[in-house]
Coordinates of C-alpha atoms and ligand atoms in Angstrom, one line a residue:
X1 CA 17.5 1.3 7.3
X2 CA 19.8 -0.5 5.0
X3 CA 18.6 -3.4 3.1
X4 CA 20.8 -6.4 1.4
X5 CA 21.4 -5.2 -2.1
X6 CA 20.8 -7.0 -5.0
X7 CA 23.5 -5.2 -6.8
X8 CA 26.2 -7.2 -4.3
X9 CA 24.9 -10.7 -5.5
X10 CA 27.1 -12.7 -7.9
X11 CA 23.6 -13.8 -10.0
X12 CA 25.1 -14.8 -13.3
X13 CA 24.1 -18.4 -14.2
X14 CA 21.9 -18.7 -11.2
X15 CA 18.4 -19.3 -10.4
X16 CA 17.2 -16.8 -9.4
X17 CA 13.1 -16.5 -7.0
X18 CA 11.6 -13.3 -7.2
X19 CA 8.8 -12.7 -4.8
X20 CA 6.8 -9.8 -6.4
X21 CA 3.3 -8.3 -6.0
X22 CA 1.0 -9.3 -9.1
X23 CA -2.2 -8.8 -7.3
X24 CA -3.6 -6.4 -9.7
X25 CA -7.1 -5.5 -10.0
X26 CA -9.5 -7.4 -12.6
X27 CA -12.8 -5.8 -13.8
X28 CA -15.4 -8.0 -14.5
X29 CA -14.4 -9.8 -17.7
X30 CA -11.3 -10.6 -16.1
X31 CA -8.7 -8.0 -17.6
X32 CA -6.2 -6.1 -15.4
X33 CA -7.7 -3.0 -14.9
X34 CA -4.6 -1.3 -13.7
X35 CA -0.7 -2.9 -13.7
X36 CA 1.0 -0.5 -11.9
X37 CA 2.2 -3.4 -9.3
X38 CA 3.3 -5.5 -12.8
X39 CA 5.0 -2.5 -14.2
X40 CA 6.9 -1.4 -10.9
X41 CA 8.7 -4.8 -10.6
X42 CA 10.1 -4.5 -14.3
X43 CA 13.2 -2.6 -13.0
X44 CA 14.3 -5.7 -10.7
X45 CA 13.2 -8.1 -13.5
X46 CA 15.3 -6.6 -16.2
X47 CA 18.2 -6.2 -14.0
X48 CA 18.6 -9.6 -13.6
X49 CA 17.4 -10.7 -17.0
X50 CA 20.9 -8.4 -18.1
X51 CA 22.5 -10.5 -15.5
X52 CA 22.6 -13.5 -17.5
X53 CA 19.9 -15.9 -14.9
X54 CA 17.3 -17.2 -14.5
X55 CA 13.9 -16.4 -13.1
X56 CA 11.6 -18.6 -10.8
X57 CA 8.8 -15.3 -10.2
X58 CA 6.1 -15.7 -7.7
X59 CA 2.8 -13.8 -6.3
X60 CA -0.1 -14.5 -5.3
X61 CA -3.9 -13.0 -6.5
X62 CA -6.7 -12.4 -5.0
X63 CA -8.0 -14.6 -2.0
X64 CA -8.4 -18.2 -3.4
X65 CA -7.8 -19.8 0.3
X66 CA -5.5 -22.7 -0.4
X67 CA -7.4 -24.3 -3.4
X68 CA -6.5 -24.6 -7.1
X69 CA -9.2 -22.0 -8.8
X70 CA -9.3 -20.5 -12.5
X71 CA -10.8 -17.0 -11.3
X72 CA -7.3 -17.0 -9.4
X73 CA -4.8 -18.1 -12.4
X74 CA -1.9 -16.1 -13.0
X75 CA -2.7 -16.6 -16.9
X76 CA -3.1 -12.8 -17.7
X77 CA -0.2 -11.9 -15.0
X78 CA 1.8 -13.8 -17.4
X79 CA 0.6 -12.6 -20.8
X80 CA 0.8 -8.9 -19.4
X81 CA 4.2 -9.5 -18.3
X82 CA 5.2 -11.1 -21.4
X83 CA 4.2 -7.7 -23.6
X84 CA 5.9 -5.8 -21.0
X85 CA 9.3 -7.1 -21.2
X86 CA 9.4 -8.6 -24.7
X87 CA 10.3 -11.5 -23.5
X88 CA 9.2 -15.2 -23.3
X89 CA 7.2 -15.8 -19.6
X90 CA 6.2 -19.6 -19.0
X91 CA 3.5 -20.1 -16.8
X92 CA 3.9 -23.2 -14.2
X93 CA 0.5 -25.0 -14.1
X94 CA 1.3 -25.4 -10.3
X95 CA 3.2 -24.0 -7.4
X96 CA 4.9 -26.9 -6.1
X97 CA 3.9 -29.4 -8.0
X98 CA 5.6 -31.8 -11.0
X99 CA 4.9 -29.3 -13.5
X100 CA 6.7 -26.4 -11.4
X101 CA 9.5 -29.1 -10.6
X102 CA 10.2 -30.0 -14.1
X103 CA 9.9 -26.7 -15.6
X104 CA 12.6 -25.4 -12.9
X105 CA 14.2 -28.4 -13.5
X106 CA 14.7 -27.9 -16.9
X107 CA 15.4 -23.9 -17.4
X108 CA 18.4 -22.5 -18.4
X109 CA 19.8 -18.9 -18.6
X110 CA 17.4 -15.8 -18.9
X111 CA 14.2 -18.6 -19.3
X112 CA 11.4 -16.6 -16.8
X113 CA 9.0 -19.0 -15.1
X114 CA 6.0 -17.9 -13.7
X115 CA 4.5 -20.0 -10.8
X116 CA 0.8 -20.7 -10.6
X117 CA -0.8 -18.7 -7.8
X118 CA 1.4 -18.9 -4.2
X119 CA -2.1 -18.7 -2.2
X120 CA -3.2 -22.1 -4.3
X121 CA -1.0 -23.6 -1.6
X122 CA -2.6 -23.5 2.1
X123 CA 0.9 -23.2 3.9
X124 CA 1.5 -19.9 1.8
X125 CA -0.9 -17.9 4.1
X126 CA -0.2 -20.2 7.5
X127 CA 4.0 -19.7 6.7
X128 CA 4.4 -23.6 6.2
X129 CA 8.0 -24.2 7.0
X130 CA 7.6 -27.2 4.7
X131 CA 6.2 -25.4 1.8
X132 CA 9.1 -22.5 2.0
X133 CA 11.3 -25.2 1.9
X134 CA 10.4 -26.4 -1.5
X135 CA 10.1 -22.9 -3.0
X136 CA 13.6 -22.2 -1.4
X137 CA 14.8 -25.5 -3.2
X138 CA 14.2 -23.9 -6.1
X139 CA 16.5 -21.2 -6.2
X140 CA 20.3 -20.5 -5.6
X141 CA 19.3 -17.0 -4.7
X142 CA 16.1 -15.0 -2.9
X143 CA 14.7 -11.8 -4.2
X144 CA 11.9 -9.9 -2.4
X145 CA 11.0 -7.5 -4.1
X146 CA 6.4 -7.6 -3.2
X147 CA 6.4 -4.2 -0.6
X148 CA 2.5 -4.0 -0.7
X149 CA 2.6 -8.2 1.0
X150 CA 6.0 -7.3 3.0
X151 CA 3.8 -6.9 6.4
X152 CA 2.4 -10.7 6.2
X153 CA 4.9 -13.3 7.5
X154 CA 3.8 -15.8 4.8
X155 CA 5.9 -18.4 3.5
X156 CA 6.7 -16.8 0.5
X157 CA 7.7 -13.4 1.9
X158 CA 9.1 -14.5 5.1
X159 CA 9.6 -18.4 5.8
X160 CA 11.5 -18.6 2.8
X161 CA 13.8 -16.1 4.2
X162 CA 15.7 -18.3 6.7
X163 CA 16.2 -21.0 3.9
X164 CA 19.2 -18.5 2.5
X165 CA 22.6 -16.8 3.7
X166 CA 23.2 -13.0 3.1
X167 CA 25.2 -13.7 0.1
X168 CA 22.4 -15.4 -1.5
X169 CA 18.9 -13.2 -0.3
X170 CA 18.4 -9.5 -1.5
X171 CA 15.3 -6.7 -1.4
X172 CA 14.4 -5.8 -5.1
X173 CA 15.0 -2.6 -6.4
X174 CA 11.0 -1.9 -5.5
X175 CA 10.9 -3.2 -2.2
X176 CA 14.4 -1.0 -1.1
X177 CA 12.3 2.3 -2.7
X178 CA 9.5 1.9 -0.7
X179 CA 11.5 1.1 2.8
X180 CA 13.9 4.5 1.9
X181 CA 11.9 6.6 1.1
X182 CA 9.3 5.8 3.9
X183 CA 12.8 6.0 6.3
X184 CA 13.8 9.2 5.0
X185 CA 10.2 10.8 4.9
X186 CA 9.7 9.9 8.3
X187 CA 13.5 10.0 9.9
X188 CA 13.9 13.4 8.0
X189 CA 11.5 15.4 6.3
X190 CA 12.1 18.5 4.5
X191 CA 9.6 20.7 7.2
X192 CA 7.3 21.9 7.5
X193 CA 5.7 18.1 7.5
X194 CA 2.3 17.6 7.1
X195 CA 0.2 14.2 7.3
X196 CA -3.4 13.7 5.8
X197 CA -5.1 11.0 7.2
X198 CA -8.7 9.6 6.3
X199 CA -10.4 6.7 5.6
X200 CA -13.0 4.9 7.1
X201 CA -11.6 4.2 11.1
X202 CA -9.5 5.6 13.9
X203 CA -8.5 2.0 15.1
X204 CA -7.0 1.3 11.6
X205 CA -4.5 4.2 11.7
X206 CA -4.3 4.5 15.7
X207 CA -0.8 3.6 15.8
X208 CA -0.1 5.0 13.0
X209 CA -1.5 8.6 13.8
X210 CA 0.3 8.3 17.4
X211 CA 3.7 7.3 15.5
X212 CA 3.3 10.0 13.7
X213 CA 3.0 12.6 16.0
X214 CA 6.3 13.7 17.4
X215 CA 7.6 13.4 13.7
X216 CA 5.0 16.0 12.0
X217 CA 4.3 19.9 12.1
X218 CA 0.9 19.0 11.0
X219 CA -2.2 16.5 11.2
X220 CA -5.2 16.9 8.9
X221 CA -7.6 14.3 9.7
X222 CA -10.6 13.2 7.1
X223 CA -12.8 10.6 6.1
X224 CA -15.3 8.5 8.7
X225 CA -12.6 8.8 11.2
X226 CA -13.0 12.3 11.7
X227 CA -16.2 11.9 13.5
X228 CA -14.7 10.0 16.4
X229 CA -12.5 13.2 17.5
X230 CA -16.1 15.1 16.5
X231 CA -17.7 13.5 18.5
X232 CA -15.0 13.0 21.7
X233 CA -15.3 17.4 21.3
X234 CA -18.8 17.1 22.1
X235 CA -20.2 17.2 18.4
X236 CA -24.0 15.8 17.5
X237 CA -22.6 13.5 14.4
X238 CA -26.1 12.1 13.7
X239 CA -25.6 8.4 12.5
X240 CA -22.0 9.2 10.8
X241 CA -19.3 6.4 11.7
X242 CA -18.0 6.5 14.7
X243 CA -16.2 4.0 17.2
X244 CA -17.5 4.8 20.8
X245 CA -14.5 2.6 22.2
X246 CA -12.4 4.8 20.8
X247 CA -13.3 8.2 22.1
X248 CA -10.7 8.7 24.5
X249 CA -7.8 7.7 22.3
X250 CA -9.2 10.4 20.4
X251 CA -9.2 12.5 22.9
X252 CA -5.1 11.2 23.8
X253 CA -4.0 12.2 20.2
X254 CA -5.5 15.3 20.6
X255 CA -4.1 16.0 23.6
X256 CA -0.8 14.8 22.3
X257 CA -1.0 17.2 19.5
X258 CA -1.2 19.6 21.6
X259 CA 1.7 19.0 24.3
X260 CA 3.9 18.5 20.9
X261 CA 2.9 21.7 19.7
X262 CA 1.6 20.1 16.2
X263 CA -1.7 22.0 14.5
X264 CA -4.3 19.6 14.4
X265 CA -7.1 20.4 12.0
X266 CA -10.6 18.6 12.3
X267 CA -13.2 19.0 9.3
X268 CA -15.5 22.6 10.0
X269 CA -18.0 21.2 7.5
X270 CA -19.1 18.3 6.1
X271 CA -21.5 16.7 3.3
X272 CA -24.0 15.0 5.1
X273 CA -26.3 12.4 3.9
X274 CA -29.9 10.5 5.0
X275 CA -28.5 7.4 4.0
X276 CA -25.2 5.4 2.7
X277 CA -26.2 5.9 -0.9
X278 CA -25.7 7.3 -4.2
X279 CA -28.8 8.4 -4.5
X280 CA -29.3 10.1 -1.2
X281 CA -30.5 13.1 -0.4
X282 CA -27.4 15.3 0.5
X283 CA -26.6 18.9 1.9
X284 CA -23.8 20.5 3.3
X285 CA -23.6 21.7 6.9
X286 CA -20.9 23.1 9.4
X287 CA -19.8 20.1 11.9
X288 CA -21.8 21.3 14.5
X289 CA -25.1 21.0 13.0
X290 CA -25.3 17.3 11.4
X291 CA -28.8 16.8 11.5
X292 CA -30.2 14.0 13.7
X293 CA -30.3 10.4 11.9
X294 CA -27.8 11.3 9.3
X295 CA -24.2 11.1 8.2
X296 CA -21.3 12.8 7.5
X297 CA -20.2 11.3 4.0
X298 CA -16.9 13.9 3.0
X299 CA -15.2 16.9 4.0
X300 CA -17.6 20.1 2.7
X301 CA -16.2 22.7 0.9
X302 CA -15.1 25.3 3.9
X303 CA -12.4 22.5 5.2
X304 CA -11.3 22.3 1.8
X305 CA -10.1 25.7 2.0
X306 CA -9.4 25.8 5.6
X307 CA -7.2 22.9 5.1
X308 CA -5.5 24.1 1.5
X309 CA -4.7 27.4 3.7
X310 CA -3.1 25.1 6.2
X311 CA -1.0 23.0 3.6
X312 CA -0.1 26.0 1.7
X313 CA 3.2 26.6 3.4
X314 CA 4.4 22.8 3.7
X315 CA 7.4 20.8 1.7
X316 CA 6.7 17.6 2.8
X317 CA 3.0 15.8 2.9
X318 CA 2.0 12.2 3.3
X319 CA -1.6 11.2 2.5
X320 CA -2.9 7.7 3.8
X321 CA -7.3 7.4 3.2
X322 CA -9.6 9.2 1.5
X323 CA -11.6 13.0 3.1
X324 CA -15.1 11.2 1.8
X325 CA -16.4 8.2 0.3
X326 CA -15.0 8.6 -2.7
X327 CA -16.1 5.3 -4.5
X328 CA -19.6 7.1 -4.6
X329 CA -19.3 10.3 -7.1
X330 CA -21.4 12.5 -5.0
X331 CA -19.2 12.5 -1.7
X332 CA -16.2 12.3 -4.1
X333 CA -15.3 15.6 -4.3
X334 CA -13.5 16.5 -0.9
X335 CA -11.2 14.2 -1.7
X336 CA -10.6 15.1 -5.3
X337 CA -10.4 18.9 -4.4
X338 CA -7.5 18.0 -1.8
X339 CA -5.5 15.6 -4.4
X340 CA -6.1 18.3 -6.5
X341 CA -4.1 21.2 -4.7
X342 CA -1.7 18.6 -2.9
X343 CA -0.8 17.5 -6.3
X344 CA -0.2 21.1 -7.9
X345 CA 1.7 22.3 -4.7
X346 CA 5.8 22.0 -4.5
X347 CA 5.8 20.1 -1.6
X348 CA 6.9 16.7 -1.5
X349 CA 3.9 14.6 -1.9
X350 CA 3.3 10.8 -0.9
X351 CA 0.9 9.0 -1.3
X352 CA 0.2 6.2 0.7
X353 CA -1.0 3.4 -0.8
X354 CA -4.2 1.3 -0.8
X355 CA -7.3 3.4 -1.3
X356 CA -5.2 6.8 -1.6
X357 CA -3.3 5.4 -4.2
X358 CA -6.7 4.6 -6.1
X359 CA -8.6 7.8 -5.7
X360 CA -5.4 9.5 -7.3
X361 CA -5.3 7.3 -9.9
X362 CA -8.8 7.8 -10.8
X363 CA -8.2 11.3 -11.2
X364 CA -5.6 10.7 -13.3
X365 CA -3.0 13.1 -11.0
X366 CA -0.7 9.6 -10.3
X367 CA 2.0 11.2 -12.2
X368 CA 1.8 14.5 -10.0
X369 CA 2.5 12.9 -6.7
X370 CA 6.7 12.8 -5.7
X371 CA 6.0 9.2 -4.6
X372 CA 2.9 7.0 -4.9
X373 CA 3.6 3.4 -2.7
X374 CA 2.2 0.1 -3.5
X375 CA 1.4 -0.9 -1.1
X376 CA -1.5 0.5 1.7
X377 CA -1.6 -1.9 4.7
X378 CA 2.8 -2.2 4.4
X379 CA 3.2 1.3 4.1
X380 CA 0.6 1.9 7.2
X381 CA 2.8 -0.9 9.4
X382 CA 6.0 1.3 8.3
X383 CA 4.2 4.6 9.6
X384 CA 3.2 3.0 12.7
X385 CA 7.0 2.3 13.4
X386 CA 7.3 -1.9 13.1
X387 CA 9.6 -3.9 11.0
X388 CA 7.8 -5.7 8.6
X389 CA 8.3 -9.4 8.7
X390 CA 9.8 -9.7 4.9
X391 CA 12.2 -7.3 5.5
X392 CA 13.0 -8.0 8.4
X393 CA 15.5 -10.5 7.4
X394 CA 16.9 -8.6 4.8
X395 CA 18.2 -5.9 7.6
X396 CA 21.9 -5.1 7.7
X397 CA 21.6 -1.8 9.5
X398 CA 18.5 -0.5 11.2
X399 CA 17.9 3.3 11.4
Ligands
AMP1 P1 -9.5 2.8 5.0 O1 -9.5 1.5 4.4 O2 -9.6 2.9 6.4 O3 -8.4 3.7 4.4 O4 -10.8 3.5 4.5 C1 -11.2 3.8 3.2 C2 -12.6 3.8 3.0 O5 -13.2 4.8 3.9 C3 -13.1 4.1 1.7 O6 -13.8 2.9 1.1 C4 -14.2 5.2 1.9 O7 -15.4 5.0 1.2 C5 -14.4 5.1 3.4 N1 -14.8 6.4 4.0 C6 -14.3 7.6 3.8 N2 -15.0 8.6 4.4 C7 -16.0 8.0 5.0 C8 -17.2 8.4 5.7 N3 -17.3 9.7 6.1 N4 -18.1 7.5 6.1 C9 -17.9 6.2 5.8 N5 -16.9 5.7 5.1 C10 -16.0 6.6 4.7

């Protein structure tokens, strides 16, 4: 797929809106805990800093649902951004409002002005035509460059969109990373191809599990969703999550698999548990004997090798959800000891985003994975084969 290119935009002397993804996690004194989303758009941001314009930048944080809140301000966005580049960042006390007006009234060359919090605004969520309009006012020239919000058409990511030309709209040198190197991995993958999929539910990753299918040698499945294929083979899985509605798509992947010829491993083991809980009691058994009233909380330590045996020979792997609950330290370790080897192996190794992206990081083994996304819920709408509605303006060949 091949994207507008910011690199073809005459941007000197222009102002310039860049949609990026700021929504970084806080802990609970309100410091970014982790500013990998900040970081990644500094390549786009300095790019056009050297181009001589000027910068309208917008995101959006947390969930403040359309009203004007102080947990939400973009205050340490700003101030983090500001150490990063070295450069002065002026916060806007308002989207749309007089203070955002005058301030982008008033800028000039290489000024950076940060807008106050896009989902302060109701019509950023709804994709307001109106409110698109005004940030489109603002600018002589669009820049997406917020993958990880790319799959919502909001009025930032995709109303805006229509409001400029293809000489004046562009993906940012993050968001054209993401879509080529999810098009190549997918489109053509140095085989054998291997896909790790966990995390908590089948339904979430149906589509993406059957798009993936034709494409991959392999299919490793973990997490809660494992115990809805258990389960469809006849397993007793105790009180482990399960979606009953979902047993014979289950059983149609499986059965996929295996008209495609593509090796579908299923966890032999697991940790099982009496109850959702740190402190519960805990004790490994084979899948087949899960004791009555409780769950299956991570992969146990015989599909950990069983499935480092099965990766062992593969140059390409994409991981999208955790083997366990990882949050919890005690069902932690399946998915640990997987990251582990997948990140010491010469394969090419992505990592999809969201929760995936997190567990690694914890770890500390971010900087061993080929590619890491930012973005979980756009990178799963890419897997699962759509177009996502802020790119899809931005097309000028498809694949
Ligand atoms: P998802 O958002 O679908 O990728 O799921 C991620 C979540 O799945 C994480 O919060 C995990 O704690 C959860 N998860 C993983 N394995 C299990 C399991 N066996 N039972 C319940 N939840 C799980």
């Amino acid at each position: 797929m091949e994207l507008l290119n910011i690199k073809n935009l005459d941007l000197t002397n222009k102002k310039v809106f860049i949609r990026c993804d700021f929504n970084v996690p806080m802990d609970e004194f309100g410091n970014i805990s982790d500013d990998r989303r900040i970081r990644s758009a500094l390549t786009t941001l300095n790019y056009c800093l050297d181009q001589d314009c000027a910068i309208i930048l917008a995101s959006h944080l947390g969930r403040p649902k359309g009203e004007v809140n102080e947990k939400y301000s973009l205050a340490p966005i700003s101030r983090r951004l500001h150490h990063l580049l070295k450069h002065e960042v002026t916060l806007a006390s308002d989207v749309v409002g007089p203070d955002a007006m005058q301030k982008v009234k008033d800028m000039k060359c290489c000024d950076i002005i940060l807008l106050e919090n896009l989902r302060y605004e109701e019509g950023e969520t709804t994709n307001d035509t109106a409110l698109a309009n005004k940030l489109a006012d603002m600018a002589d020239i669009y820049i997406n460059d917020a993958f990880g919000v790319s799959h919502r058409a909001h009025a930032s990511v995709e109303g805006i969109t229509h409001f400029f030309d293809n000489d004046h709209k562009a993906a940012g040198f993050l968001l054209e990373r993401e879509i080529k190197f999810f098009g190549k991995l997918i489109n053509e993958p140095v085989r054998p191809f291997a896909a790790i999929v966990g995390g908590s539910k089948v339904s979430g990753k149906l589509e993406a599990l059957k798009n993936l299918l034709p494409k991959v040698d392999k299919i490793f499945i973990g997490g809660g969703m494992a115990f809805t294929f258990l389960k469809q083979m006849g397993y007793e899985i105790g009180v482990s999550l399960v979606e009953d509605d979902l047993l014979s798509d289950a059983q149609d992947v499986m059965d996929e698999a295996k008209r495609l010829g593509v090796k579908f491993y299923l966890p032999v083991d697991v940790v099982a548990a009496d109850k959702f809980s740190e402190d519960a009691i805990s004790k490994i058994v084979t899948s087949q004997e899960i004791p009555e009233n409780w769950m299956g909380l991570d992969i146990g330590p015989a599909t950990v090798r069983l499935y480092r045996e099965g990766l062992a020979d593969v140059q390409t792997v994409l991981w999208n959800g955790p083997m366990g609950v990882y949050e919890m330290e005690k069902f932690a370790r399946g998915s640990s000891k997987i990251a582990h080897f997948v990140a010491d192996s010469y394969a090419t190794t992505v990592v999809g985003g969201g929760d995936t992206a997190d567990l690694v990081q914890r770890i500390g083994l971010d900087d061993e994975m080929s590619f890491i996304s930012t973005g979980g819920g756009a990178s799963l709408e890419l897997l699962e084969g759509k177009i996502l509605p802020g790119v899809a303006q931005l097309i000028i060949k498809e694949d």
